[in-house]
Structure formats: C-alpha cells, structure tokens
mmCIF file of C-alpha atoms in Angstrom:
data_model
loop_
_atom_site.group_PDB
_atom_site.id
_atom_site.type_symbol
_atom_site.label_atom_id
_atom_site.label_comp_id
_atom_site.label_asym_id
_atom_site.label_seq_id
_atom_site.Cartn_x
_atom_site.Cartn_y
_atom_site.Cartn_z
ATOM 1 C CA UNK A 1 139.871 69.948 -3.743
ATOM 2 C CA UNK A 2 140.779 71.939 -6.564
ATOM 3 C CA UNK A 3 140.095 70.614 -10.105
ATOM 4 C CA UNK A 4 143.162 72.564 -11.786
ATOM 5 C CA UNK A 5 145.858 70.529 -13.024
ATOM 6 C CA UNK A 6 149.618 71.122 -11.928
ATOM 7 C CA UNK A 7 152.251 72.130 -14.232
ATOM 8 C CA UNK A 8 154.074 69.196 -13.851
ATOM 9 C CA UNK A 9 151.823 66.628 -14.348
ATOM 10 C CA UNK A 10 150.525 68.899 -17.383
ATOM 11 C CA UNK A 11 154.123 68.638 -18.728
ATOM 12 C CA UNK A 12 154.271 64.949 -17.542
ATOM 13 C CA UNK A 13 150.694 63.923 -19.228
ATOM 14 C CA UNK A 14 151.861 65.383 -22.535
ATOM 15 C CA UNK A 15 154.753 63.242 -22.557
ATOM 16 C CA UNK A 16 152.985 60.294 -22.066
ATOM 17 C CA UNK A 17 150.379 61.047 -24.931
ATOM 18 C CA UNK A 18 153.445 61.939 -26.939
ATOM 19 C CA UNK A 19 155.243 58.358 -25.972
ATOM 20 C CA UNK A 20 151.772 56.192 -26.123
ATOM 21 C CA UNK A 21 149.381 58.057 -28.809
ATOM 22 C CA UNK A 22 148.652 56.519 -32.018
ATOM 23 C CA UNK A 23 149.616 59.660 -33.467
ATOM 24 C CA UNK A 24 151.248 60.645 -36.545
ATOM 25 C CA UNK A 25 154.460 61.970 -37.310
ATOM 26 C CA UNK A 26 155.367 64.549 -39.887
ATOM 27 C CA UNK A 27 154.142 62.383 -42.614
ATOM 28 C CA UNK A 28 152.432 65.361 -44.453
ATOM 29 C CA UNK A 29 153.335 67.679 -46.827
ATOM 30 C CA UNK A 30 151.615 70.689 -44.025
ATOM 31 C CA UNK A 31 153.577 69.513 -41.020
ATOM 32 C CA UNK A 32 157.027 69.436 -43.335
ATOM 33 C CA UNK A 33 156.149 72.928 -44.389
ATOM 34 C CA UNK A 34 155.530 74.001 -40.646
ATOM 35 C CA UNK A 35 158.764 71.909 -39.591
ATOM 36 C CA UNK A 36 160.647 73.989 -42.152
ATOM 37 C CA UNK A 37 159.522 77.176 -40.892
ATOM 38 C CA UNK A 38 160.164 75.833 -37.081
ATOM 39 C CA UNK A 39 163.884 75.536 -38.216
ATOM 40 C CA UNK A 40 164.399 79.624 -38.763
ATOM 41 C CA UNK A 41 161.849 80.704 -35.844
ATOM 42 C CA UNK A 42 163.939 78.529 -33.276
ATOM 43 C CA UNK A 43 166.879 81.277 -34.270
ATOM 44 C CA UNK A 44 164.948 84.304 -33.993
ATOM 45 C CA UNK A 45 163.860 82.852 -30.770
ATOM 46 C CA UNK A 46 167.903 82.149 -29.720
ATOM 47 C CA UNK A 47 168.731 85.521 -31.003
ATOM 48 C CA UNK A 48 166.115 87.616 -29.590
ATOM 49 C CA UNK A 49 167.351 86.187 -26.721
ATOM 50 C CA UNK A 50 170.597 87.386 -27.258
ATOM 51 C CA UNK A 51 172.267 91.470 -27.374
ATOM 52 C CA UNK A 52 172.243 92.022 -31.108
ATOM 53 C CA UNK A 53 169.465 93.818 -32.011
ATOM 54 C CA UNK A 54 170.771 93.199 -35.981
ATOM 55 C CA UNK A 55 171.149 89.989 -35.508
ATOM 56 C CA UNK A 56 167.575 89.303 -33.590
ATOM 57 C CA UNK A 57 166.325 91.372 -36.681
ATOM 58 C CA UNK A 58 167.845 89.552 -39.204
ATOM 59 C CA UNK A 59 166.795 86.250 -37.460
ATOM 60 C CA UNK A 60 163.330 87.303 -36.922
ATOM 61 C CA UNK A 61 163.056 88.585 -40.784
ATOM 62 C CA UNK A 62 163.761 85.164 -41.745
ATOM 63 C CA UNK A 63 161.333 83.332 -39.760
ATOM 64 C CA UNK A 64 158.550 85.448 -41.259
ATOM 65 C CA UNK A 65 159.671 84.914 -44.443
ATOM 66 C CA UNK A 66 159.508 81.131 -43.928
ATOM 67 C CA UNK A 67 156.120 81.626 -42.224
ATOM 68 C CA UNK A 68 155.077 83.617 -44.672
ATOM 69 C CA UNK A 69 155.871 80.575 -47.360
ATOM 70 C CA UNK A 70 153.497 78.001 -45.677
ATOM 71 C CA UNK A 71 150.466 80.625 -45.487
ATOM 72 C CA UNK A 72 150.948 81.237 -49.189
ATOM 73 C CA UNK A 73 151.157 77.961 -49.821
ATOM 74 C CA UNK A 74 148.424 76.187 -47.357
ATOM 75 C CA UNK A 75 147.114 78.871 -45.367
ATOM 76 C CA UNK A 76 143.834 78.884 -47.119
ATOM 77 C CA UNK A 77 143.501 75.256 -48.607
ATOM 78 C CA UNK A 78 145.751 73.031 -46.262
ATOM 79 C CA UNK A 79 145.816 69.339 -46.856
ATOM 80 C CA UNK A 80 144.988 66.265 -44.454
ATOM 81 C CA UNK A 81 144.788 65.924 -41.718
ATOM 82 C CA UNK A 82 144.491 70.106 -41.253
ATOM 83 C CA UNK A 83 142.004 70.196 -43.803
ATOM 84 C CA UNK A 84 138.926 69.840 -41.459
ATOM 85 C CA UNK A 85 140.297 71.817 -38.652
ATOM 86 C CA UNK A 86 138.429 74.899 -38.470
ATOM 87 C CA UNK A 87 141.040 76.679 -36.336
ATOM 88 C CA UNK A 88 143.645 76.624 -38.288
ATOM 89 C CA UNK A 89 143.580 79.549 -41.056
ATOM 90 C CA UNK A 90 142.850 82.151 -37.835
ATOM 91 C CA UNK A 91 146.382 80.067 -36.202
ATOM 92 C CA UNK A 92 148.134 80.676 -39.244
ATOM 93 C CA UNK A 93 147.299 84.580 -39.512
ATOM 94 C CA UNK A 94 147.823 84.463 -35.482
ATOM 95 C CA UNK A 95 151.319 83.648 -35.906
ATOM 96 C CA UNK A 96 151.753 86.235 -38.805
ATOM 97 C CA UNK A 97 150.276 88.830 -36.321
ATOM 98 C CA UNK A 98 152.916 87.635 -33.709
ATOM 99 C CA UNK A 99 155.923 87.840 -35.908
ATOM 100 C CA UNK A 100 154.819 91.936 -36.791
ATOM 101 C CA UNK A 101 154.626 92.034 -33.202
ATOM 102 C CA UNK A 102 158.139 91.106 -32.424
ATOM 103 C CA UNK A 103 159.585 92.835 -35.483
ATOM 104 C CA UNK A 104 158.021 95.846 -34.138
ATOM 105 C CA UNK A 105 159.727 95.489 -30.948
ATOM 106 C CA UNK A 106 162.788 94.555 -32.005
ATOM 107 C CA UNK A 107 163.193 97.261 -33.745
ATOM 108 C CA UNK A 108 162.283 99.453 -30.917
ATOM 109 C CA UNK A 109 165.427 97.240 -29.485
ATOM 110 C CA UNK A 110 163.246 95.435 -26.870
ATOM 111 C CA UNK A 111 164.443 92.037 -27.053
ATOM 112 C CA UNK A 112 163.399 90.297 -24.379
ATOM 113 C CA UNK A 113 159.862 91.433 -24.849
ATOM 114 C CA UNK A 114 160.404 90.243 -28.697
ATOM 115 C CA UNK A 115 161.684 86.969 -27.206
ATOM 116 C CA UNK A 116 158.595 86.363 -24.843
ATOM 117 C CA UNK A 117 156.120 87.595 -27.962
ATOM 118 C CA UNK A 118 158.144 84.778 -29.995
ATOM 119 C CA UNK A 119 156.707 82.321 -27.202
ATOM 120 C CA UNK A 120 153.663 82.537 -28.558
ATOM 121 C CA UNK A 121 154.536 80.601 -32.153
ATOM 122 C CA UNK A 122 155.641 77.570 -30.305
ATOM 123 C CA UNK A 123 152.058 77.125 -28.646
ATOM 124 C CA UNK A 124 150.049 77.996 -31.486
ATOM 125 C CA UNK A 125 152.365 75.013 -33.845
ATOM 126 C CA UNK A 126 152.048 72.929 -30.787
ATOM 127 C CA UNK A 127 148.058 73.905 -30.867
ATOM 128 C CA UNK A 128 147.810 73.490 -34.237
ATOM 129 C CA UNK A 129 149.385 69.697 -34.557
ATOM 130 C CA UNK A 130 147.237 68.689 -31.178
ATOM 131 C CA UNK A 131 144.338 69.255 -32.687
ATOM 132 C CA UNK A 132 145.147 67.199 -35.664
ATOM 133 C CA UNK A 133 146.886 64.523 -33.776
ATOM 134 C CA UNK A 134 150.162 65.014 -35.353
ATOM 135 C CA UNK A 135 153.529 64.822 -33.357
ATOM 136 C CA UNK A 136 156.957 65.741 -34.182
ATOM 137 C CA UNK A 137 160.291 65.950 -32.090
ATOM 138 C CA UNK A 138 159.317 69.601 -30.928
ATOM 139 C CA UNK A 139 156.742 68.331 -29.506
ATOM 140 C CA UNK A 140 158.754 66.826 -26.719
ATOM 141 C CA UNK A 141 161.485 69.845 -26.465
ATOM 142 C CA UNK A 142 158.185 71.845 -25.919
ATOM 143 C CA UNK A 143 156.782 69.102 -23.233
ATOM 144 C CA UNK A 144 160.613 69.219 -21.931
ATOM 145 C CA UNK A 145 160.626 73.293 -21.724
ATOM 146 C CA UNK A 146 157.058 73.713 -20.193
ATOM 147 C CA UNK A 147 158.352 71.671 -16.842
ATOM 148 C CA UNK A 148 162.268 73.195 -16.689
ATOM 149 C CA UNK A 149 160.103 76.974 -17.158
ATOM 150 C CA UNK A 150 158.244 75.460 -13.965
ATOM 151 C CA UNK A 151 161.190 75.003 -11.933
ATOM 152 C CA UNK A 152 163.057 78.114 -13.069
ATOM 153 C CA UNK A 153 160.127 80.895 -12.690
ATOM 154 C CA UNK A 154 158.919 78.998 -9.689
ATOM 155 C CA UNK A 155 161.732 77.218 -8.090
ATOM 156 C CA UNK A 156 162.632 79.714 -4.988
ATOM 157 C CA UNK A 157 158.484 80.078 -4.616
ATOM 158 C CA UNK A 158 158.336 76.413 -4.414
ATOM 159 C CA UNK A 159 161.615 76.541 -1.463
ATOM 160 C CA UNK A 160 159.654 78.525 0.925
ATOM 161 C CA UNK A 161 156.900 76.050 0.973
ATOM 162 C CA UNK A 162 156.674 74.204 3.564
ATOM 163 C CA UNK A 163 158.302 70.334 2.574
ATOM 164 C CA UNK A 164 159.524 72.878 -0.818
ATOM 165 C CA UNK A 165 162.601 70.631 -0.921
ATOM 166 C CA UNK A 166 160.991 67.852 -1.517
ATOM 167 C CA UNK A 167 158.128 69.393 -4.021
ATOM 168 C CA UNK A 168 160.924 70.598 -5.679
ATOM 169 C CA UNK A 169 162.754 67.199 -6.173
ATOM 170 C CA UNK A 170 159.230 65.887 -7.025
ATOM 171 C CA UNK A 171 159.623 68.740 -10.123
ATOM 172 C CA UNK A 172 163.171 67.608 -10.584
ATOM 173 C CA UNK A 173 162.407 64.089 -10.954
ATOM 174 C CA UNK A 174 159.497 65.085 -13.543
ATOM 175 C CA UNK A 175 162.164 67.255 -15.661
ATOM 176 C CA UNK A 176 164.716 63.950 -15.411
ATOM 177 C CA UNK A 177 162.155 62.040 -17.275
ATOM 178 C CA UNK A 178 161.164 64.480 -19.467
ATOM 179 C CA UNK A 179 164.856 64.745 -20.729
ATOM 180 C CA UNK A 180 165.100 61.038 -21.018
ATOM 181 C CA UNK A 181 162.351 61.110 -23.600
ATOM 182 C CA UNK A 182 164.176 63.851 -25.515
ATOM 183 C CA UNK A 183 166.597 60.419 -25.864
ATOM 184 C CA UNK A 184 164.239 58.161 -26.408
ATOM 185 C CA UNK A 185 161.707 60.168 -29.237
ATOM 186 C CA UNK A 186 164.510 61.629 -31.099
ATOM 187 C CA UNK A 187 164.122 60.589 -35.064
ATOM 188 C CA UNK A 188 166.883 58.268 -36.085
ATOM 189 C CA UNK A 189 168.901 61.101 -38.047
ATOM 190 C CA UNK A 190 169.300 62.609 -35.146
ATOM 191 C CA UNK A 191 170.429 59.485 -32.848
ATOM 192 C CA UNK A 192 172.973 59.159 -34.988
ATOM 193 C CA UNK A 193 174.143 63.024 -34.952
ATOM 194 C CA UNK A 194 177.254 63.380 -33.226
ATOM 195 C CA UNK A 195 176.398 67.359 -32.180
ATOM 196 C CA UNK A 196 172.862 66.638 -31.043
ATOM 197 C CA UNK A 197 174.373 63.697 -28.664
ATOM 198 C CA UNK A 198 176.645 66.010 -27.472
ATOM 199 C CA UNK A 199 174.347 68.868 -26.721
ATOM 200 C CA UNK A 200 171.271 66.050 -25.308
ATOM 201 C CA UNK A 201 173.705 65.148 -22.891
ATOM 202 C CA UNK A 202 175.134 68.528 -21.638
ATOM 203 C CA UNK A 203 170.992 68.859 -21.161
ATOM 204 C CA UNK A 204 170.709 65.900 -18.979
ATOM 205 C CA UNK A 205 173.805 66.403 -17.088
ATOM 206 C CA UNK A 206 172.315 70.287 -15.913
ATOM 207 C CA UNK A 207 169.230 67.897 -14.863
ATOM 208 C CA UNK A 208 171.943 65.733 -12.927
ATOM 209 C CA UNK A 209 173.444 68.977 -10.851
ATOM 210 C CA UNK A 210 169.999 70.224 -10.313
ATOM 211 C CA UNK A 211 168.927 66.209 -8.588
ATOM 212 C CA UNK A 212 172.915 66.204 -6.952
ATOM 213 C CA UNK A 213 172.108 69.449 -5.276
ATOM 214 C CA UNK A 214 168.113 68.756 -3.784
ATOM 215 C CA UNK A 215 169.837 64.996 -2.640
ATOM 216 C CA UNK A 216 172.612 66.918 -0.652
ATOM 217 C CA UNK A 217 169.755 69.052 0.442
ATOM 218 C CA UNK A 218 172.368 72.459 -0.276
ATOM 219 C CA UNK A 219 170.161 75.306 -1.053
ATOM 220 C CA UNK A 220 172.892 77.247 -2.954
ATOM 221 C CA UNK A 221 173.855 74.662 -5.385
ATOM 222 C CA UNK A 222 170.254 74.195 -5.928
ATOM 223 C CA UNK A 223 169.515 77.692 -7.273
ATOM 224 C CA UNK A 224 172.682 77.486 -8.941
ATOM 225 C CA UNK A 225 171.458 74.522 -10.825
ATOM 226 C CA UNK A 226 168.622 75.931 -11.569
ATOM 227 C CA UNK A 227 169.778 78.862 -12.890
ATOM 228 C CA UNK A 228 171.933 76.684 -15.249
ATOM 229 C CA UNK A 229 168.838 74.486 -16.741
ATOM 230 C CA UNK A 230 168.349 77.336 -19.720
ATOM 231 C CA UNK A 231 171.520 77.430 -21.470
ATOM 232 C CA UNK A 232 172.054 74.228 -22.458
ATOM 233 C CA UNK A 233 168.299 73.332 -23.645
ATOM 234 C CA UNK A 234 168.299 76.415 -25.543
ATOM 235 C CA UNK A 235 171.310 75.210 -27.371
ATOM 236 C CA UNK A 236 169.798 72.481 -28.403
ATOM 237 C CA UNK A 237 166.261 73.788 -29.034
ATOM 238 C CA UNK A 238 168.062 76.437 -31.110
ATOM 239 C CA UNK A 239 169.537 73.298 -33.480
ATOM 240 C CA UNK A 240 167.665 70.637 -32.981
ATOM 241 C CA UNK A 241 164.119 71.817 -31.700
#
C-alpha cells in the first residue's frame, strides 16, 4: 500500500490541527506585520487573475512594497516565536524573489503565469507560521482552497474512475466541512461583518450545488458546479483571506 497521503485528507488533517492545536494566533508583532502584507498580496493575487495588466501591476507593486516593509523591518532580526527558526530569513528573501518574478511577467502581460507564480507566497506564509506554530484565519481559507483546487483540477479525472461519483462526493463532503470551519474559525470582527457573512455564505451555497448535483447523480450539473467553486472563494479570499 502506498504511504503517500491524499489531498483530501492532507486538506482535512490541516483543518483539524488548525481546529484542535494549542497554537497561537497572531499575537505577535511578526505575524501582524505578515498579516498586513497578506492584505495587499490577496489583490495582486485577485487581479493577476483578472484582464488588466495595469491594474495586476499596480496590485502587484503594492504587495511588494508591503513585503518589502516586514523584511526591512524583521527580515534579519525577527522576534518570538520566528526568532529561532532558521528558515525563515531565506522564506522572507524567497518571497521577495517571487514577487520580481511576477512583476516581470506581468509586465510581459502574462497574467495567469503571474497569478500561479503569486501561489507561491501563500505556501511560503503558510510555511513560515507552521513551523512556528502560529495560526491565523488564512490559514483555514488556505486549508479550504487546497481541497476545492482538488476537486476543480481533478474533478473530471476523478469521474472516469471507476465508483468516481462517489470518490468525488467523498471530496465534496471534505470541501463541505472545510467551508464550515471558514464559519466556525473566523475572528469575532469578522462574525459580526455583514459583507464577509454575505460572501461566506455565497461560498457554502456553491458547496451546496456541487453536493445537490453528485446526490442527483447528474453529471452536467456536477461539472457545472464545479466550475462555479472559484468565484465565490476568491471573492472572499480577495477581502477577507
């Protein structure tokens, strides 16, 4: 028997950690400098995303800038808990390296290879608070992303298997709960934010029409759904992630 681990119960184990861990949460002054700069990269990664190569340009020059703050700042010195990762200077200047990257190609107007060289921050944050058992909201958007990406890149793959219907509810069922905890971890300020509730639940209704379609067993309004799972997380990721 293999040893690898599936996506989904990669996605689902993180969520669990995430829920359970005795982990911290953006109680230092490193992770509210690296939550500041998350705020501007989510919008280069919407707009790269996007047609406007100004706009993805503008975006992306903003995010660098912000990036750019927090390795001035703690890139060489950072504060607990970072300060005894040994990783983490080479992940700051690894993100610096990926937002040249993307400027480069946007500028070249390749935005949706800008967009998937933007990919790239998101792990290396993610990496980055792991390590030094620090969670924040993203955290679960990211957990919530990794499984949809599963079900969108592989969904018509996982059809043609045999049983694929019901591997593929399996997925959808993973993604429902996934979504829930999007509900569930969500900082107070944001509970109580009339825009995020709105855009949380256009998430979890796409989740709903992906589940209605695999119960009803019609293959169409499955890829349908499916197709449809993107828009409305990356409105919220772009806002709220």
């Amino acid at each position: 028997m293999s040893s690898r681990i599936s996506p989904t119960l990669k996605a689902i184990s993180l969520a669990v950690v995430l829920s359970f861990g005795a982990l911290a949460h953006a109680a230092d002054p490193v992770t509210d400098i690296m939550q500041a700069a998350n705020a501007p990269y989510r919008m280069a990664l919407y707009k790269t995303n996007g047609k406007s190569q100004e706009e993805a340009q503008q975006a992306l020059l903003q995010a660098q800038q912000a990036w750019n703050k927090l390795s001035t700042q703690v890139g060489a010195k950072p504060a607990a808990p970072y300060d005894r990762d040994p990783a983490f200077v080479a992940s700051v200047a690894e993100v610096s390296k990926v937002y040249d990257q993307a400027l480069l190609e946007v500028s070249a107007g390749q935005l949706g290879t800008a967009h998937n060289t933007l990919e790239r921050v998101r792990e290396v944050m993610a990496d980055m608070r792991q390590r030094n058992h620090v969670v924040v909201f993203s955290d679960h958007m990211n957990a919530y992303h990794s499984q949809m990406e599963v079900i969108m890149i592989h969904g018509n793959e996982t059809l043609a298997q045999p049983k694929g219907m019901l591997l593929l509810t399996a997925q959808a069922g993973a993604l429902t709960y996934l979504a829930k905890q999007l509900e569930v971890q969500a900082p107070a300020d944001l509970v109580k934010n009339a825009e995020f509730a709105g855009l949380l639940k256009a998430v979890n209704q796409s989740v709903s029409n992906l589940e209605a379609a695999l119960l009803n067993q019609d293959l169409a309004a499955i890829k349908e759904a499916t197709g449809k799972l993107k828009g409305p997380y990356s409105k919220l990721f772009a806002k709220f992630g």
